[in-house]
């Protein structure tokens, strides 16, 4: 780390490049970037392009998550005239918005052009009343949004594919107006645990070794840290687990494809032997199948809420500013018994 | 390089009008977070700070850094913009 930063200083300054390197979370330069790259973002774009064509009309899992996320807007008295909706299940958010949060202006962004195009066509077929919607193709890691310009950033199941999640969240915070709300749902570490196990066992059995087939995901405890690290105030995290039942493991993979949630690890194994795939399906069925013959798959969704700081928000009082002792309170309460 | 004037915009479709409005209110260059400029001739958004143009496909601006093209010297209002090409943008040039 230290060596890298020294090297950076010695690089003859290509000053303009450095000048924009400050603003972005990744400059694609091996020497300057000290971050690890885990996901192949370009592949993810391609997968999401494919998902735009495979997508089901109504996906109950995505709809449930989107609805749960949008429900949170009802809990705030505040209204959100301008909102930015980041990748993931864009279409579900747009469809289920129905006046939640009194949004007047909506910017929908995804890294996949086909996905955005799909949303745009859907918007033209069934326009949301009174919501002015614009569409942008953009990358969460390079958010093309002006500072302090939106009241709400909402991201439904998209941020777990970013290499630099804190960076993406910091950029979201910058895009928010003071007292703006950041609302995100990401998949948590318990997601697809059955598939993870089945893949490992099958690969051990058929190939004598394992390679990552299911991507690493954030743990619940990380989510709170992420929000604090990104500088959000009043952070809140909660977790929900959904069990989806499939006829077989093959249907599960099909569903993952339609959601654009298939493996996009940079260090993934690009070869999947037919033998291993079938063994995985068989093991999945053997280990986890329910009595009625369906196989369950767990999806753990972490919901994160955070606000951009504003003087009107509640905060802890200064240390030592209390005028009443806890002992007095105890005495007072004790006397009532 | 034709800068967009108000008169031209009124003639343009509503899509363009709303794009311009969003552009001025919300959208910026993803790399520098500086304002973008609409270029009518090439139907693209130009970030003068780094000399990169982002295409608009079907009325949807594509602001992923990988989609950007480094501007040729005669196009860029600031010629030095062409020198700071990042490797990934060079791949897409042409």
Coordinates of C-alpha atoms in Angstrom, one line a residue:
Chain A
X1 CA 0.0 0.0 0.0
X2 CA 2.7 2.4 1.0
X3 CA 4.9 1.4 -1.9
X4 CA 2.0 2.1 -4.2
X5 CA 1.4 5.5 -2.9
X6 CA 5.1 6.3 -3.2
X7 CA 5.2 5.2 -6.8
X8 CA 2.2 7.3 -7.5
X9 CA 4.0 10.3 -6.4
X10 CA 7.0 9.6 -8.6
X11 CA 4.9 9.1 -11.7
X12 CA 5.5 12.1 -13.9
X13 CA 2.4 14.1 -13.6
X14 CA -0.1 13.7 -16.4
X15 CA -1.9 16.4 -14.5
X16 CA -5.3 16.3 -16.1
X17 CA -5.6 12.7 -15.6
X18 CA -4.9 13.2 -11.9
X19 CA -7.3 16.0 -11.7
X20 CA -10.2 13.7 -12.6
X21 CA -8.8 10.8 -10.7
X22 CA -9.8 12.6 -7.6
X23 CA -13.5 12.5 -8.4
X24 CA -13.9 8.9 -9.5
X25 CA -13.6 5.8 -7.5
X26 CA -11.6 3.9 -10.1
X27 CA -9.4 5.2 -12.9
X28 CA -8.7 1.9 -14.6
X29 CA -5.0 2.4 -14.0
X30 CA -3.4 -0.6 -12.3
X31 CA -0.7 1.5 -10.7
X32 CA -3.0 4.0 -9.1
X33 CA -5.8 1.8 -8.1
X34 CA -5.1 0.0 -4.8
X35 CA -8.6 -1.5 -4.7
X36 CA -9.3 -5.1 -5.5
X37 CA -11.5 -5.8 -8.4
X38 CA -13.9 -8.6 -7.7
X39 CA -16.6 -8.3 -10.3
X40 CA -16.4 -8.0 -14.0
X41 CA -18.6 -5.0 -14.5
X42 CA -18.7 -5.3 -18.2
X43 CA -19.9 -8.9 -18.0
X44 CA -22.5 -7.8 -15.6
X45 CA -23.7 -5.2 -18.2
X46 CA -24.0 -8.0 -20.8
X47 CA -25.8 -10.2 -18.3
X48 CA -28.3 -7.5 -17.6
X49 CA -28.8 -6.9 -21.3
X50 CA -29.7 -10.5 -21.6
X51 CA -31.9 -10.2 -18.5
X52 CA -33.8 -7.4 -20.1
X53 CA -35.0 -9.9 -22.7
X54 CA -35.5 -12.8 -20.4
X55 CA -37.3 -10.9 -17.7
X56 CA -40.7 -12.1 -16.6
X57 CA -43.7 -9.9 -16.7
X58 CA -44.0 -10.1 -13.0
X59 CA -41.3 -11.6 -10.8
X60 CA -42.7 -12.2 -7.3
X61 CA -39.4 -12.1 -5.6
X62 CA -38.3 -8.8 -7.2
X63 CA -41.8 -7.3 -6.7
X64 CA -41.8 -8.2 -3.0
X65 CA -38.4 -6.6 -2.4
X66 CA -39.4 -3.5 -4.4
X67 CA -42.7 -3.2 -2.5
X68 CA -41.0 -3.6 0.8
X69 CA -38.4 -0.9 -0.2
X70 CA -41.1 1.5 -1.4
X71 CA -43.2 0.9 1.7
X72 CA -40.4 2.6 3.7
X73 CA -41.2 5.9 2.0
X74 CA -44.6 5.8 3.7
X75 CA -42.9 5.9 7.0
X76 CA -41.5 9.3 6.4
X77 CA -43.4 12.5 6.6
X78 CA -41.1 14.0 4.1
X79 CA -41.9 14.0 0.4
X80 CA -39.3 13.3 -2.3
X81 CA -40.0 15.5 -5.4
X82 CA -36.9 14.3 -7.3
X83 CA -35.8 10.7 -7.1
X84 CA -33.0 8.7 -8.6
X85 CA -33.5 5.0 -9.1
X86 CA -30.4 3.0 -9.5
X87 CA -30.0 -0.3 -11.3
X88 CA -31.2 -3.7 -10.2
X89 CA -34.9 -4.3 -10.6
X90 CA -35.7 -0.9 -12.1
X91 CA -38.9 -2.0 -13.8
X92 CA -40.5 -3.4 -10.6
X93 CA -39.8 -0.1 -8.8
X94 CA -41.3 2.0 -11.6
X95 CA -44.4 -0.2 -11.8
X96 CA -45.0 -0.3 -8.0
X97 CA -44.2 3.4 -7.3
X98 CA -47.9 4.4 -7.4
X99 CA -47.6 7.7 -5.6
X100 CA -45.3 6.5 -2.9
X101 CA -43.2 9.4 -1.5
X102 CA -44.9 11.9 -3.7
X103 CA -42.3 11.6 -6.4
X104 CA -42.6 14.2 -9.2
X105 CA -39.5 13.6 -11.1
X106 CA -37.8 10.3 -11.5
X107 CA -34.4 9.5 -13.1
X108 CA -33.9 5.8 -13.8
X109 CA -30.4 4.7 -14.3
X110 CA -28.9 1.3 -15.1
X111 CA -25.6 0.2 -16.6
X112 CA -27.4 -1.9 -19.2
X113 CA -28.8 -0.1 -22.2
X114 CA -31.3 -2.8 -23.1
X115 CA -32.6 -2.7 -19.5
X116 CA -33.1 1.0 -19.6
X117 CA -34.7 0.7 -23.0
X118 CA -37.0 -1.9 -21.7
X119 CA -38.1 0.4 -18.9
X120 CA -38.6 3.2 -21.3
X121 CA -40.9 1.1 -23.5
X122 CA -42.8 -0.1 -20.4
X123 CA -43.1 3.6 -19.3
X124 CA -44.6 4.5 -22.7
X125 CA -47.1 1.6 -22.5
X126 CA -48.3 2.4 -19.0
X127 CA -47.1 5.9 -17.9
X128 CA -47.0 6.7 -14.3
X129 CA -49.3 9.6 -13.6
X130 CA -47.7 12.9 -12.8
X131 CA -44.2 11.5 -12.6
X132 CA -41.8 12.9 -15.1
X133 CA -39.4 10.1 -15.9
X134 CA -36.1 10.3 -17.6
X135 CA -33.7 7.5 -18.4
X136 CA -30.0 7.4 -18.3
X137 CA -27.4 4.7 -18.8
X138 CA -24.9 5.0 -16.1
X139 CA -22.6 3.1 -13.8
X140 CA -23.2 3.2 -10.0
X141 CA -19.4 3.5 -9.5
X142 CA -19.3 6.6 -11.7
X143 CA -22.6 8.3 -10.8
X144 CA -23.3 11.0 -13.4
X145 CA -25.5 13.0 -11.0
X146 CA -24.9 16.5 -9.9
X147 CA -24.1 17.2 -6.2
X148 CA -27.1 17.9 -4.0
X149 CA -29.6 17.5 -6.8
X150 CA -32.0 14.7 -5.7
X151 CA -34.1 14.0 -2.7
X152 CA -34.1 10.3 -2.8
X153 CA -31.7 7.6 -4.1
X154 CA -33.3 4.2 -4.3
X155 CA -31.4 1.1 -5.3
X156 CA -33.2 -2.2 -5.5
X157 CA -30.9 -5.3 -5.7
X158 CA -28.1 -3.7 -7.7
X159 CA -25.4 -2.5 -5.4
X160 CA -24.1 -5.9 -4.5
X161 CA -22.4 -6.1 -7.9
X162 CA -20.3 -3.0 -7.4
X163 CA -16.6 -3.5 -6.8
X164 CA -16.5 -0.4 -4.7
X165 CA -19.6 -0.4 -2.6
X166 CA -18.5 2.3 -0.2
X167 CA -17.4 4.5 -3.2
X168 CA -20.8 4.0 -4.8
X169 CA -22.6 4.9 -1.6
X170 CA -20.5 8.0 -1.0
X171 CA -21.3 9.2 -4.5
X172 CA -25.0 8.6 -3.8
X173 CA -24.7 10.6 -0.6
X174 CA -23.1 13.5 -2.6
X175 CA -25.9 13.4 -5.1
X176 CA -28.4 13.8 -2.4
X177 CA -29.8 17.1 -1.1
X178 CA -29.4 17.7 2.6
X179 CA -31.9 15.6 4.5
X180 CA -32.2 13.4 1.4
X181 CA -32.8 9.7 1.8
X182 CA -30.7 6.8 0.6
X183 CA -32.7 3.6 0.4
X184 CA -31.1 0.4 -0.9
X185 CA -31.7 -3.4 -0.9
X186 CA -28.8 -5.7 -1.5
X187 CA -28.5 -9.4 -1.4
X188 CA -26.8 -10.7 1.8
X189 CA -24.4 -13.5 2.5
X190 CA -27.0 -16.1 3.3
X191 CA -28.3 -15.8 -0.3
X192 CA -28.3 -19.0 -2.3
X193 CA -26.5 -20.9 0.5
X194 CA -28.1 -24.1 -0.8
X195 CA -26.6 -23.6 -4.3
X196 CA -23.2 -22.7 -2.8
X197 CA -23.1 -26.0 -0.9
X198 CA -24.4 -28.0 -3.8
X199 CA -21.8 -26.5 -6.2
X200 CA -19.0 -27.1 -3.8
X201 CA -19.9 -30.7 -3.2
X202 CA -20.5 -31.4 -6.9
X203 CA -17.2 -29.8 -7.9
X204 CA -15.3 -31.7 -5.2
X205 CA -16.8 -34.9 -6.3
X206 CA -16.4 -34.4 -10.1
X207 CA -13.4 -32.2 -10.5
X208 CA -11.5 -32.7 -7.2
X209 CA -11.4 -29.0 -6.4
X210 CA -13.6 -26.0 -6.2
X211 CA -13.9 -22.6 -7.9
X212 CA -16.2 -19.8 -6.9
X213 CA -19.5 -20.3 -8.5
X214 CA -21.6 -18.1 -6.2
X215 CA -20.4 -14.5 -5.6
X216 CA -19.3 -13.3 -2.2
X217 CA -21.9 -11.0 -0.7
X218 CA -22.1 -8.5 2.1
X219 CA -22.9 -9.7 5.6
X220 CA -25.5 -8.0 7.7
X221 CA -22.9 -6.5 10.1
X222 CA -21.1 -5.0 7.1
X223 CA -24.2 -3.1 6.0
X224 CA -24.3 -0.8 9.1
X225 CA -20.6 -0.1 8.8
X226 CA -21.0 0.7 5.1
X227 CA -23.6 3.3 5.8
X228 CA -21.6 4.9 8.6
X229 CA -18.5 4.8 6.4
X230 CA -20.3 6.5 3.5
X231 CA -21.2 9.2 6.0
X232 CA -25.0 8.7 6.2
X233 CA -26.7 9.8 9.4
X234 CA -29.4 7.9 11.2
X235 CA -28.4 4.6 9.6
X236 CA -30.8 1.7 9.7
X237 CA -30.4 -1.9 8.5
X238 CA -32.8 -4.7 8.5
X239 CA -32.8 -8.1 7.0
X240 CA -35.5 -10.3 5.4
X241 CA -35.2 -13.8 4.1
X242 CA -37.2 -15.1 1.3
X243 CA -37.4 -18.7 0.4
X244 CA -38.4 -19.3 -3.2
X245 CA -39.4 -22.8 -4.3
X246 CA -38.4 -24.1 -7.7
X247 CA -39.2 -27.3 -9.5
X248 CA -35.5 -28.1 -9.8
X249 CA -32.2 -26.4 -9.6
X250 CA -32.3 -25.8 -13.3
X251 CA -35.3 -23.5 -12.9
X252 CA -33.4 -21.7 -10.2
X253 CA -30.5 -21.0 -12.6
X254 CA -33.1 -19.9 -15.2
X255 CA -34.6 -17.4 -12.8
X256 CA -31.1 -16.1 -11.8
X257 CA -30.4 -15.5 -15.5
X258 CA -33.7 -13.6 -15.9
X259 CA -32.8 -11.4 -13.0
X260 CA -29.3 -10.9 -14.3
X261 CA -27.9 -12.3 -11.1
X262 CA -25.6 -14.9 -12.5
X263 CA -21.9 -15.2 -11.6
X264 CA -19.8 -12.2 -12.7
X265 CA -16.7 -12.8 -10.7
X266 CA -13.5 -11.7 -12.4
X267 CA -11.8 -14.9 -11.3
X268 CA -14.6 -17.2 -12.2
X269 CA -14.2 -20.5 -14.0
X270 CA -15.5 -20.0 -17.5
X271 CA -15.9 -23.7 -18.1
X272 CA -18.8 -25.5 -16.6
X273 CA -18.8 -29.2 -17.4
X274 CA -22.2 -30.7 -18.2
X275 CA -21.3 -33.5 -15.8
X276 CA -20.7 -31.1 -12.9
X277 CA -23.8 -29.1 -13.7
X278 CA -26.0 -32.1 -13.6
X279 CA -24.3 -33.4 -10.5
X280 CA -25.0 -30.0 -8.8
X281 CA -28.6 -30.2 -9.7
X282 CA -28.8 -33.8 -8.4
X283 CA -27.0 -32.9 -5.1
X284 CA -29.2 -29.8 -4.7
X285 CA -32.2 -32.0 -5.0
X286 CA -30.9 -34.7 -2.8
X287 CA -29.8 -32.4 0.0
X288 CA -32.5 -29.7 0.1
X289 CA -35.6 -30.9 -1.7
X290 CA -38.9 -30.6 0.2
X291 CA -41.5 -33.3 0.6
X292 CA -43.5 -32.0 -2.3
X293 CA -40.5 -32.3 -4.6
X294 CA -39.7 -28.7 -4.9
X295 CA -36.3 -27.3 -4.1
X296 CA -36.0 -24.2 -1.9
X297 CA -33.5 -21.3 -2.5
X298 CA -32.9 -18.7 0.2
X299 CA -32.6 -15.0 -0.8
X300 CA -31.4 -12.8 2.1
X301 CA -32.1 -9.2 1.4
X302 CA -30.4 -6.5 3.4
X303 CA -32.4 -3.2 3.5
X304 CA -30.3 -0.1 4.2
X305 CA -31.6 3.3 5.0
X306 CA -29.5 6.4 5.6
X307 CA -30.0 10.1 5.5
X308 CA -27.7 12.9 4.3
X309 CA -27.0 15.1 7.3
X310 CA -29.2 18.1 8.0
X311 CA -29.4 20.4 11.1
X312 CA -33.0 19.4 11.7
X313 CA -32.2 15.8 12.3
X314 CA -32.1 14.4 15.8
X315 CA -28.7 13.8 17.3
X316 CA -27.1 12.9 20.6
X317 CA -26.6 15.7 23.1
X318 CA -23.2 16.8 24.0
X319 CA -21.5 14.7 26.7
X320 CA -22.0 16.0 30.2
X321 CA -24.9 18.2 29.2
X322 CA -27.4 16.2 31.2
X323 CA -29.0 17.9 34.2
X324 CA -30.7 15.0 35.8
X325 CA -29.0 12.0 37.2
X326 CA -30.1 8.5 36.2
X327 CA -30.2 7.7 39.9
X328 CA -32.9 10.3 40.4
X329 CA -34.9 8.9 37.5
X330 CA -34.6 5.4 39.1
X331 CA -35.8 6.8 42.4
X332 CA -38.7 8.6 40.7
X333 CA -39.7 5.5 38.8
X334 CA -39.1 3.3 41.8
X335 CA -41.4 5.4 44.0
X336 CA -44.3 4.7 41.6
X337 CA -44.3 1.0 42.3
Chain B
X1 CA -18.9 22.7 -32.6
X2 CA -22.4 24.0 -32.6
X3 CA -23.5 25.1 -29.2
X4 CA -27.2 24.6 -28.6
X5 CA -29.2 27.8 -28.6
X6 CA -32.6 28.3 -27.1
X7 CA -34.3 28.8 -30.4
X8 CA -33.1 25.5 -31.7
X9 CA -34.3 23.7 -28.7
X10 CA -37.8 24.9 -29.0
X11 CA -38.0 23.3 -32.4
X12 CA -36.6 20.0 -31.1
X13 CA -38.9 17.3 -29.8
X14 CA -40.2 17.2 -26.3
X15 CA -37.8 14.4 -25.5
X16 CA -34.9 16.6 -26.2
X17 CA -36.4 19.4 -24.2
X18 CA -36.8 17.2 -21.2
X19 CA -33.4 15.8 -21.7
X20 CA -31.9 19.3 -21.7
X21 CA -33.9 20.1 -18.5
X22 CA -32.6 17.1 -16.7
X23 CA -29.2 17.7 -18.1
X24 CA -29.0 21.2 -16.6
X25 CA -30.5 20.1 -13.4
X26 CA -29.2 16.7 -12.6
X27 CA -26.7 15.1 -15.1
X28 CA -23.0 15.7 -15.0
X29 CA -19.9 14.0 -16.4
X30 CA -19.4 10.7 -14.5
X31 CA -15.7 11.2 -14.3
X32 CA -15.3 14.8 -13.3
X33 CA -18.8 15.6 -12.0
X34 CA -18.5 18.7 -14.2
X35 CA -21.4 20.0 -16.4
X36 CA -22.0 18.3 -19.7
X37 CA -22.7 20.1 -23.0
X38 CA -25.1 18.9 -25.6
X39 CA -23.7 18.6 -29.1
X40 CA -26.4 18.6 -31.7
X41 CA -24.3 17.7 -34.7
X42 CA -23.2 14.4 -33.2
X43 CA -26.2 13.9 -30.9
X44 CA -23.9 13.4 -27.9
X45 CA -23.1 14.9 -24.6
X46 CA -19.6 16.3 -24.2
X47 CA -17.6 16.7 -21.1
X48 CA -15.3 19.6 -21.8
X49 CA -13.2 19.0 -18.7
X50 CA -11.8 15.7 -20.0
X51 CA -12.7 16.0 -23.7
X52 CA -14.9 12.9 -23.9
X53 CA -18.2 12.6 -25.7
X54 CA -21.0 10.3 -24.5
X55 CA -23.5 9.1 -27.0
X56 CA -27.2 9.4 -26.8
X57 CA -28.9 6.3 -28.1
X58 CA -32.6 6.4 -28.7
X59 CA -32.9 9.5 -26.5
X60 CA -31.1 7.8 -23.6
X61 CA -27.8 9.4 -22.7
X62 CA -25.1 6.7 -22.1
X63 CA -22.9 8.0 -19.3
X64 CA -20.9 4.9 -18.6
X65 CA -17.2 5.8 -18.8
X66 CA -16.6 2.9 -21.1
X67 CA -19.1 4.2 -23.7
X68 CA -17.4 7.6 -23.9
X69 CA -15.2 8.4 -26.9
X70 CA -12.2 10.6 -26.7
X71 CA -12.7 13.7 -28.9
X72 CA -10.6 14.4 -31.9
X73 CA -8.5 17.5 -31.6
X74 CA -10.6 19.6 -33.9
X75 CA -13.7 18.7 -32.2
X76 CA -12.6 19.3 -28.6
X77 CA -13.0 22.9 -27.5
X78 CA -9.9 22.3 -25.3
X79 CA -7.3 20.4 -27.4
X80 CA -5.4 19.2 -24.4
X81 CA -8.4 17.1 -23.6
X82 CA -7.2 14.5 -26.0
X83 CA -3.9 13.8 -24.2
X84 CA -5.5 12.5 -21.1
X85 CA -7.0 9.4 -22.6
X86 CA -7.5 6.6 -20.2
X87 CA -6.8 3.2 -21.6
X88 CA -10.3 1.9 -21.4
X89 CA -11.6 4.8 -23.5
X90 CA -9.0 4.2 -26.1
X91 CA -10.4 0.8 -26.7
X92 CA -13.7 2.2 -27.8
X93 CA -12.3 4.9 -30.0
X94 CA -13.0 4.7 -33.7

